[in-house]
Amino acid sequence: MPDVAAVIGDLRDESEELDGLVRELSAGQWAAATPAPGWSIAHQIAHLTWTDEVALLAATDAEAFAAEVARAMEAPESFVDRGAEEIAAALEPEALLARWRAGRERLEAVLREAPAGTRIPWYGPPMSVASMATARIMETWAHGQDIADALGVTRTPTARLRHVARIGVRARDYAYLVRGIKAPEGEFRVELEAPGHGPVVFGPEDAPQRVTGPLVDFCLLVTQRAHRDDLAVRAVGPDADQWLDIAQAFAGPAGPGRAPRGEVK
């Protein structure tokens, strides 16, 4: 089991790294387009702000969160975009940055104070505190990648990526579920290389279905920030090969993914 305090600390560090990327941006840079169609850098931070606030609501007021889920189910394909757009349209960059900081600090405090065994409701199954923090790391890193790509910045992979990989592996069957496909039987072996941080592995060593490659590439794949053809992630076995085509670490409908480099989607 992951150390809850350590995971929450990694969430704070991931957020701080992204904060450093955006805090000095000009108004024009905040309006710059990112690889996510229709989303500027402001939309990316607004989305993280919205999700942190919804996570805080889930952790503190289950009844109000249930009402939020009911509203989301009225427009399952658009409620995430709507949440980002409403915040981005309402706030200038300085105010948006302040709201994002305040929201993530409140969420961190609530997660740290949660009693052992707490289960937090979410859009899928309820989450443990560690799982909620892991999900927030995944989202922060993934949307941070969109921002880095928009700015032409190459980020140095950190050991925090193991959290992104872990949620990607744990979400394997969910990727099949949202596409109406029966998930394969048994676990896959996932062996990822993380230079400077040691190997990251999941699943039984003797599993016939296997995935190998760089940790950062696997994370780009499961967050759908790059096309499989542009990554050095490899599969052994037909089931593992199919998974790499549909993998997603995030809740919600199956995403369209990114086109290969050089193609317009």
GROMACS .gro file of C-alpha atoms in nm:
model
  265
    1MET     CA    1   0.000   0.000   0.000
    2PRO     CA    2   0.133   0.348  -0.082
    3ASP     CA    3   0.233   0.582   0.199
    4VAL     CA    4  -0.052   0.834   0.203
    5ALA     CA    5   0.153   1.127   0.331
    6ALA     CA    6   0.422   1.062   0.070
    7VAL     CA    7   0.167   1.053  -0.214
    8ILE     CA    8   0.012   1.379  -0.095
    9GLY     CA    9   0.360   1.529  -0.077
   10ASP     CA   10   0.423   1.422  -0.436
   11LEU     CA   11   0.096   1.587  -0.539
   12ARG     CA   12   0.214   1.911  -0.381
   13ASP     CA   13   0.549   1.886  -0.560
   14GLU     CA   14   0.387   1.813  -0.896
   15SER     CA   15   0.159   2.114  -0.855
   16GLU     CA   16   0.448   2.337  -0.753
   17GLU     CA   17   0.648   2.234  -1.059
   18LEU     CA   18   0.357   2.325  -1.286
   19ASP     CA   19   0.304   2.649  -1.093
   20GLY     CA   20   0.663   2.741  -1.174
   21LEU     CA   21   0.591   2.687  -1.543
   22VAL     CA   22   0.295   2.927  -1.556
   23ARG     CA   23   0.346   3.189  -1.285
   24GLU     CA   24   0.549   3.428  -1.503
   25LEU     CA   25   0.349   3.390  -1.824
   26SER     CA   26   0.220   3.697  -2.007
   27ALA     CA   27  -0.151   3.743  -2.083
   28GLY     CA   28  -0.079   3.642  -2.441
   29GLN     CA   29   0.088   3.319  -2.330
   30TRP     CA   30  -0.207   3.233  -2.107
   31ALA     CA   31  -0.424   3.255  -2.418
   32ALA     CA   32  -0.194   3.032  -2.624
   33ALA     CA   33  -0.347   2.719  -2.773
   34THR     CA   34  -0.245   2.381  -2.632
   35PRO     CA   35  -0.261   2.041  -2.805
   36ALA     CA   36  -0.609   1.986  -2.656
   37PRO     CA   37  -0.848   2.123  -2.921
   38GLY     CA   38  -1.014   2.446  -2.806
   39TRP     CA   39  -0.814   2.465  -2.483
   40SER     CA   40  -0.570   2.744  -2.405
   41ILE     CA   41  -0.318   2.736  -2.122
   42ALA     CA   42  -0.581   2.919  -1.916
   43HIS     CA   43  -0.829   2.638  -1.988
   44GLN     CA   44  -0.578   2.380  -1.868
   45ILE     CA   45  -0.527   2.555  -1.534
   46ALA     CA   46  -0.900   2.625  -1.508
   47HIS     CA   47  -0.966   2.253  -1.553
   48LEU     CA   48  -0.726   2.165  -1.273
   49THR     CA   49  -0.891   2.432  -1.059
   50TRP     CA   50  -1.237   2.292  -1.129
   51THR     CA   51  -1.132   1.933  -1.062
   52ASP     CA   52  -0.957   2.022  -0.736
   53GLU     CA   53  -1.270   2.203  -0.621
   54VAL     CA   54  -1.493   1.910  -0.716
   55ALA     CA   55  -1.256   1.669  -0.537
   56LEU     CA   56  -1.272   1.894  -0.230
   57LEU     CA   57  -1.652   1.885  -0.248
   58ALA     CA   58  -1.648   1.505  -0.275
   59ALA     CA   59  -1.421   1.480   0.030
   60THR     CA   60  -1.625   1.718   0.247
   61ASP     CA   61  -1.991   1.703   0.134
   62ALA     CA   62  -2.101   1.373  -0.021
   63GLU     CA   63  -2.459   1.492  -0.071
   64ALA     CA   64  -2.355   1.806  -0.261
   65PHE     CA   65  -2.113   1.600  -0.468
   66ALA     CA   66  -2.390   1.353  -0.558
   67ALA     CA   67  -2.590   1.647  -0.693
   68GLU     CA   68  -2.282   1.752  -0.894
   69VAL     CA   69  -2.258   1.403  -1.042
   70ALA     CA   70  -2.626   1.411  -1.136
   71ARG     CA   71  -2.570   1.738  -1.325
   72ALA     CA   72  -2.268   1.590  -1.498
   73MET     CA   73  -2.468   1.289  -1.615
   74GLU     CA   74  -2.708   1.524  -1.793
   75ALA     CA   75  -2.421   1.617  -2.025
   76PRO     CA   76  -2.155   1.346  -1.988
   77GLU     CA   77  -1.964   1.446  -2.300
   78SER     CA   78  -1.937   1.816  -2.219
   79PHE     CA   79  -1.945   1.877  -1.842
   80VAL     CA   80  -1.565   1.872  -1.806
   81ASP     CA   81  -1.516   2.122  -2.090
   82ARG     CA   82  -1.794   2.338  -1.949
   83GLY     CA   83  -1.634   2.350  -1.606
   84ALA     CA   84  -1.302   2.462  -1.751
   85GLU     CA   85  -1.462   2.716  -1.984
   86GLU     CA   86  -1.672   2.879  -1.712
   87ILE     CA   87  -1.370   2.936  -1.486
   88ALA     CA   88  -1.134   3.041  -1.767
   89ALA     CA   89  -1.387   3.289  -1.907
   90ALA     CA   90  -1.461   3.443  -1.568
   91LEU     CA   91  -1.107   3.507  -1.443
   92GLU     CA   92  -0.801   3.698  -1.554
   93PRO     CA   93  -0.475   3.500  -1.529
   94GLU     CA   94  -0.371   3.643  -1.190
   95ALA     CA   95  -0.707   3.560  -1.034
   96LEU     CA   96  -0.713   3.217  -1.199
   97LEU     CA   97  -0.369   3.137  -1.061
   98ALA     CA   98  -0.474   3.250  -0.713
   99ARG     CA   99  -0.791   3.037  -0.724
  100TRP     CA  100  -0.599   2.729  -0.840
  101ARG     CA  101  -0.346   2.772  -0.560
  102ALA     CA  102  -0.613   2.820  -0.295
  103GLY     CA  103  -0.814   2.520  -0.412
  104ARG     CA  104  -0.524   2.278  -0.423
  105GLU     CA  105  -0.405   2.392  -0.079
  106ARG     CA  106  -0.750   2.331   0.069
  107LEU     CA  107  -0.769   1.990  -0.094
  108GLU     CA  108  -0.424   1.895   0.034
  109ALA     CA  109  -0.523   1.991   0.389
  110VAL     CA  110  -0.843   1.786   0.373
  111LEU     CA  111  -0.664   1.481   0.233
  112ARG     CA  112  -0.396   1.502   0.502
  113GLU     CA  113  -0.657   1.524   0.779
  114ALA     CA  114  -0.881   1.243   0.648
  115PRO     CA  115  -0.914   0.948   0.889
  116ALA     CA  116  -0.756   0.617   0.793
  117GLY     CA  117  -0.987   0.410   0.574
  118THR     CA  118  -1.171   0.711   0.430
  119ARG     CA  119  -1.341   0.645   0.096
  120ILE     CA  120  -1.411   0.951  -0.120
  121PRO     CA  121  -1.697   0.932  -0.373
  122TRP     CA  122  -1.607   1.003  -0.734
  123TYR     CA  123  -1.746   0.978  -1.086
  124GLY     CA  124  -1.642   0.613  -1.089
  125PRO     CA  125  -1.597   0.392  -0.781
  126PRO     CA  126  -1.516   0.562  -0.448
  127MET     CA  127  -1.147   0.629  -0.392
  128SER     CA  128  -0.912   0.596  -0.099
  129VAL     CA  129  -0.725   0.910   0.001
  130ALA     CA  130  -0.407   0.777  -0.161
  131SER     CA  131  -0.594   0.698  -0.482
  132MET     CA  132  -0.749   1.045  -0.493
  133ALA     CA  133  -0.407   1.206  -0.449
  134THR     CA  134  -0.266   0.976  -0.718
  135ALA     CA  135  -0.544   1.076  -0.956
  136ARG     CA  136  -0.469   1.442  -0.892
  137ILE     CA  137  -0.099   1.381  -0.965
  138MET     CA  138  -0.194   1.213  -1.292
  139GLU     CA  139  -0.418   1.500  -1.399
  140THR     CA  140  -0.172   1.767  -1.293
  141TRP     CA  141   0.111   1.600  -1.484
  142ALA     CA  142  -0.100   1.534  -1.794
  143HIS     CA  143  -0.241   1.886  -1.823
  144GLY     CA  144   0.101   2.019  -1.736
  145GLN     CA  145   0.231   1.826  -2.037
  146ASP     CA  146  -0.016   2.007  -2.262
  147ILE     CA  147   0.107   2.337  -2.120
  148ALA     CA  148   0.472   2.241  -2.163
  149ASP     CA  149   0.405   2.139  -2.523
  150ALA     CA  150   0.232   2.471  -2.590
  151LEU     CA  151   0.533   2.658  -2.450
  152GLY     CA  152   0.791   2.439  -2.623
  153VAL     CA  153   0.932   2.327  -2.288
  154THR     CA  154   1.085   1.982  -2.234
  155ARG     CA  155   1.027   1.867  -1.878
  156THR     CA  156   1.263   1.635  -1.691
  157PRO     CA  157   1.081   1.315  -1.590
  158THR     CA  158   1.062   1.266  -1.213
  159ALA     CA  159   1.003   0.967  -0.989
  160ARG     CA  160   0.647   1.098  -0.945
  161LEU     CA  161   0.563   0.942  -1.281
  162ARG     CA  162   0.536   0.606  -1.106
  163HIS     CA  163   0.201   0.730  -0.971
  164VAL     CA  164   0.079   0.806  -1.322
  165ALA     CA  165   0.190   0.463  -1.442
  166ARG     CA  166   0.025   0.294  -1.145
  167ILE     CA  167  -0.313   0.451  -1.210
  168GLY     CA  168  -0.278   0.370  -1.580
  169VAL     CA  169  -0.222   0.004  -1.498
  170ARG     CA  170  -0.502  -0.006  -1.242
  171ALA     CA  171  -0.740   0.151  -1.494
  172ARG     CA  172  -0.673  -0.119  -1.753
  173ASP     CA  173  -1.014  -0.287  -1.728
  174TYR     CA  174  -1.189   0.052  -1.717
  175ALA     CA  175  -1.047   0.132  -2.062
  176TYR     CA  176  -1.221  -0.177  -2.194
  177LEU     CA  177  -1.542  -0.106  -2.003
  178VAL     CA  178  -1.597   0.243  -2.147
  179ARG     CA  179  -1.555   0.100  -2.498
  180GLY     CA  180  -1.794  -0.190  -2.440
  181ILE     CA  181  -1.516  -0.449  -2.477
  182LYS     CA  182  -1.468  -0.748  -2.250
  183ALA     CA  183  -1.145  -0.712  -2.055
  184PRO     CA  184  -0.886  -0.990  -2.080
  185GLU     CA  185  -0.845  -1.243  -1.802
  186GLY     CA  186  -0.544  -1.216  -1.577
  187GLU     CA  187  -0.288  -0.943  -1.511
  188PHE     CA  188  -0.031  -0.813  -1.754
  189ARG     CA  189   0.336  -0.767  -1.672
  190VAL     CA  190   0.442  -0.404  -1.716
  191GLU     CA  191   0.814  -0.327  -1.699
  192LEU     CA  192   0.911   0.039  -1.735
  193GLU     CA  193   1.252   0.203  -1.746
  194ALA     CA  194   1.306   0.519  -1.538
  195PRO     CA  195   1.665   0.635  -1.575
  196GLY     CA  196   1.794   0.763  -1.244
  197HIS     CA  197   1.494   0.629  -1.055
  198GLY     CA  198   1.513   0.251  -1.102
  199PRO     CA  199   1.269   0.017  -1.277
  200VAL     CA  200   0.893   0.048  -1.228
  201VAL     CA  201   0.713  -0.287  -1.256
  202PHE     CA  202   0.358  -0.415  -1.217
  203GLY     CA  203   0.201  -0.758  -1.246
  204PRO     CA  204   0.333  -1.114  -1.214
  205GLU     CA  205   0.680  -1.180  -1.355
  206ASP     CA  206   0.560  -1.483  -1.553
  207ALA     CA  207   0.259  -1.316  -1.718
  208PRO     CA  208   0.252  -1.400  -2.092
  209GLN     CA  209   0.104  -1.061  -2.183
  210ARG     CA  210   0.372  -0.794  -2.136
  211VAL     CA  211   0.435  -0.424  -2.187
  212THR     CA  212   0.780  -0.266  -2.181
  213GLY     CA  213   0.929   0.075  -2.247
  214PRO     CA  214   1.031   0.407  -2.092
  215LEU     CA  215   0.824   0.518  -1.793
  216VAL     CA  216   0.761   0.863  -1.941
  217ASP     CA  217   0.641   0.714  -2.270
  218PHE     CA  218   0.398   0.483  -2.092
  219CYS     CA  219   0.263   0.780  -1.897
  220LEU     CA  220   0.219   0.981  -2.218
  221LEU     CA  221   0.031   0.683  -2.363
  222VAL     CA  222  -0.212   0.619  -2.077
  223THR     CA  223  -0.290   0.991  -2.039
  224GLN     CA  224  -0.338   1.011  -2.418
  225ARG     CA  225  -0.084   1.291  -2.453
  226ALA     CA  226   0.094   1.123  -2.744
  227HIS     CA  227   0.009   0.867  -3.008
  228ARG     CA  228   0.135   0.514  -2.963
  229ASP     CA  229   0.327   0.534  -3.292
  230ASP     CA  230   0.542   0.814  -3.147
  231LEU     CA  231   0.635   0.626  -2.831
  232ALA     CA  232   0.880   0.347  -2.746
  233VAL     CA  233   0.621   0.137  -2.561
  234ARG     CA  234   0.605  -0.223  -2.683
  235ALA     CA  235   0.364  -0.510  -2.627
  236VAL     CA  236   0.413  -0.887  -2.625
  237GLY     CA  237   0.089  -1.075  -2.679
  238PRO     CA  238  -0.235  -0.980  -2.857
  239ASP     CA  239  -0.419  -0.866  -2.543
  240ALA     CA  240  -0.138  -0.636  -2.435
  241ASP     CA  241  -0.117  -0.503  -2.790
  242GLN     CA  242  -0.490  -0.422  -2.792
  243TRP     CA  243  -0.463  -0.250  -2.454
  244LEU     CA  244  -0.195  -0.011  -2.578
  245ASP     CA  245  -0.441   0.108  -2.843
  246ILE     CA  246  -0.712   0.196  -2.590
  247ALA     CA  247  -0.534   0.263  -2.259
  248GLN     CA  248  -0.655   0.557  -2.052
  249ALA     CA  249  -0.571   0.658  -1.697
  250PHE     CA  250  -0.859   0.903  -1.658
  251ALA     CA  251  -1.227   0.857  -1.572
  252GLY     CA  252  -1.495   0.941  -1.825
  253PRO     CA  253  -1.569   0.857  -2.187
  254ALA     CA  254  -1.301   0.712  -2.411
  255GLY     CA  255  -1.092   0.998  -2.541
  256PRO     CA  256  -1.006   1.042  -2.910
  257GLY     CA  257  -0.637   1.047  -2.827
  258ARG     CA  258  -0.371   1.241  -3.015
  259ALA     CA  259  -0.280   1.203  -3.380
  260PRO     CA  260   0.070   1.085  -3.470
  261ARG     CA  261   0.325   1.361  -3.518
  262GLY     CA  262   0.280   1.530  -3.851
  263GLU     CA  263  -0.086   1.440  -3.883
  264VAL     CA  264  -0.381   1.670  -3.821
  265LYS     CA  265  -0.670   1.509  -3.635
   0.00000   0.00000   0.00000
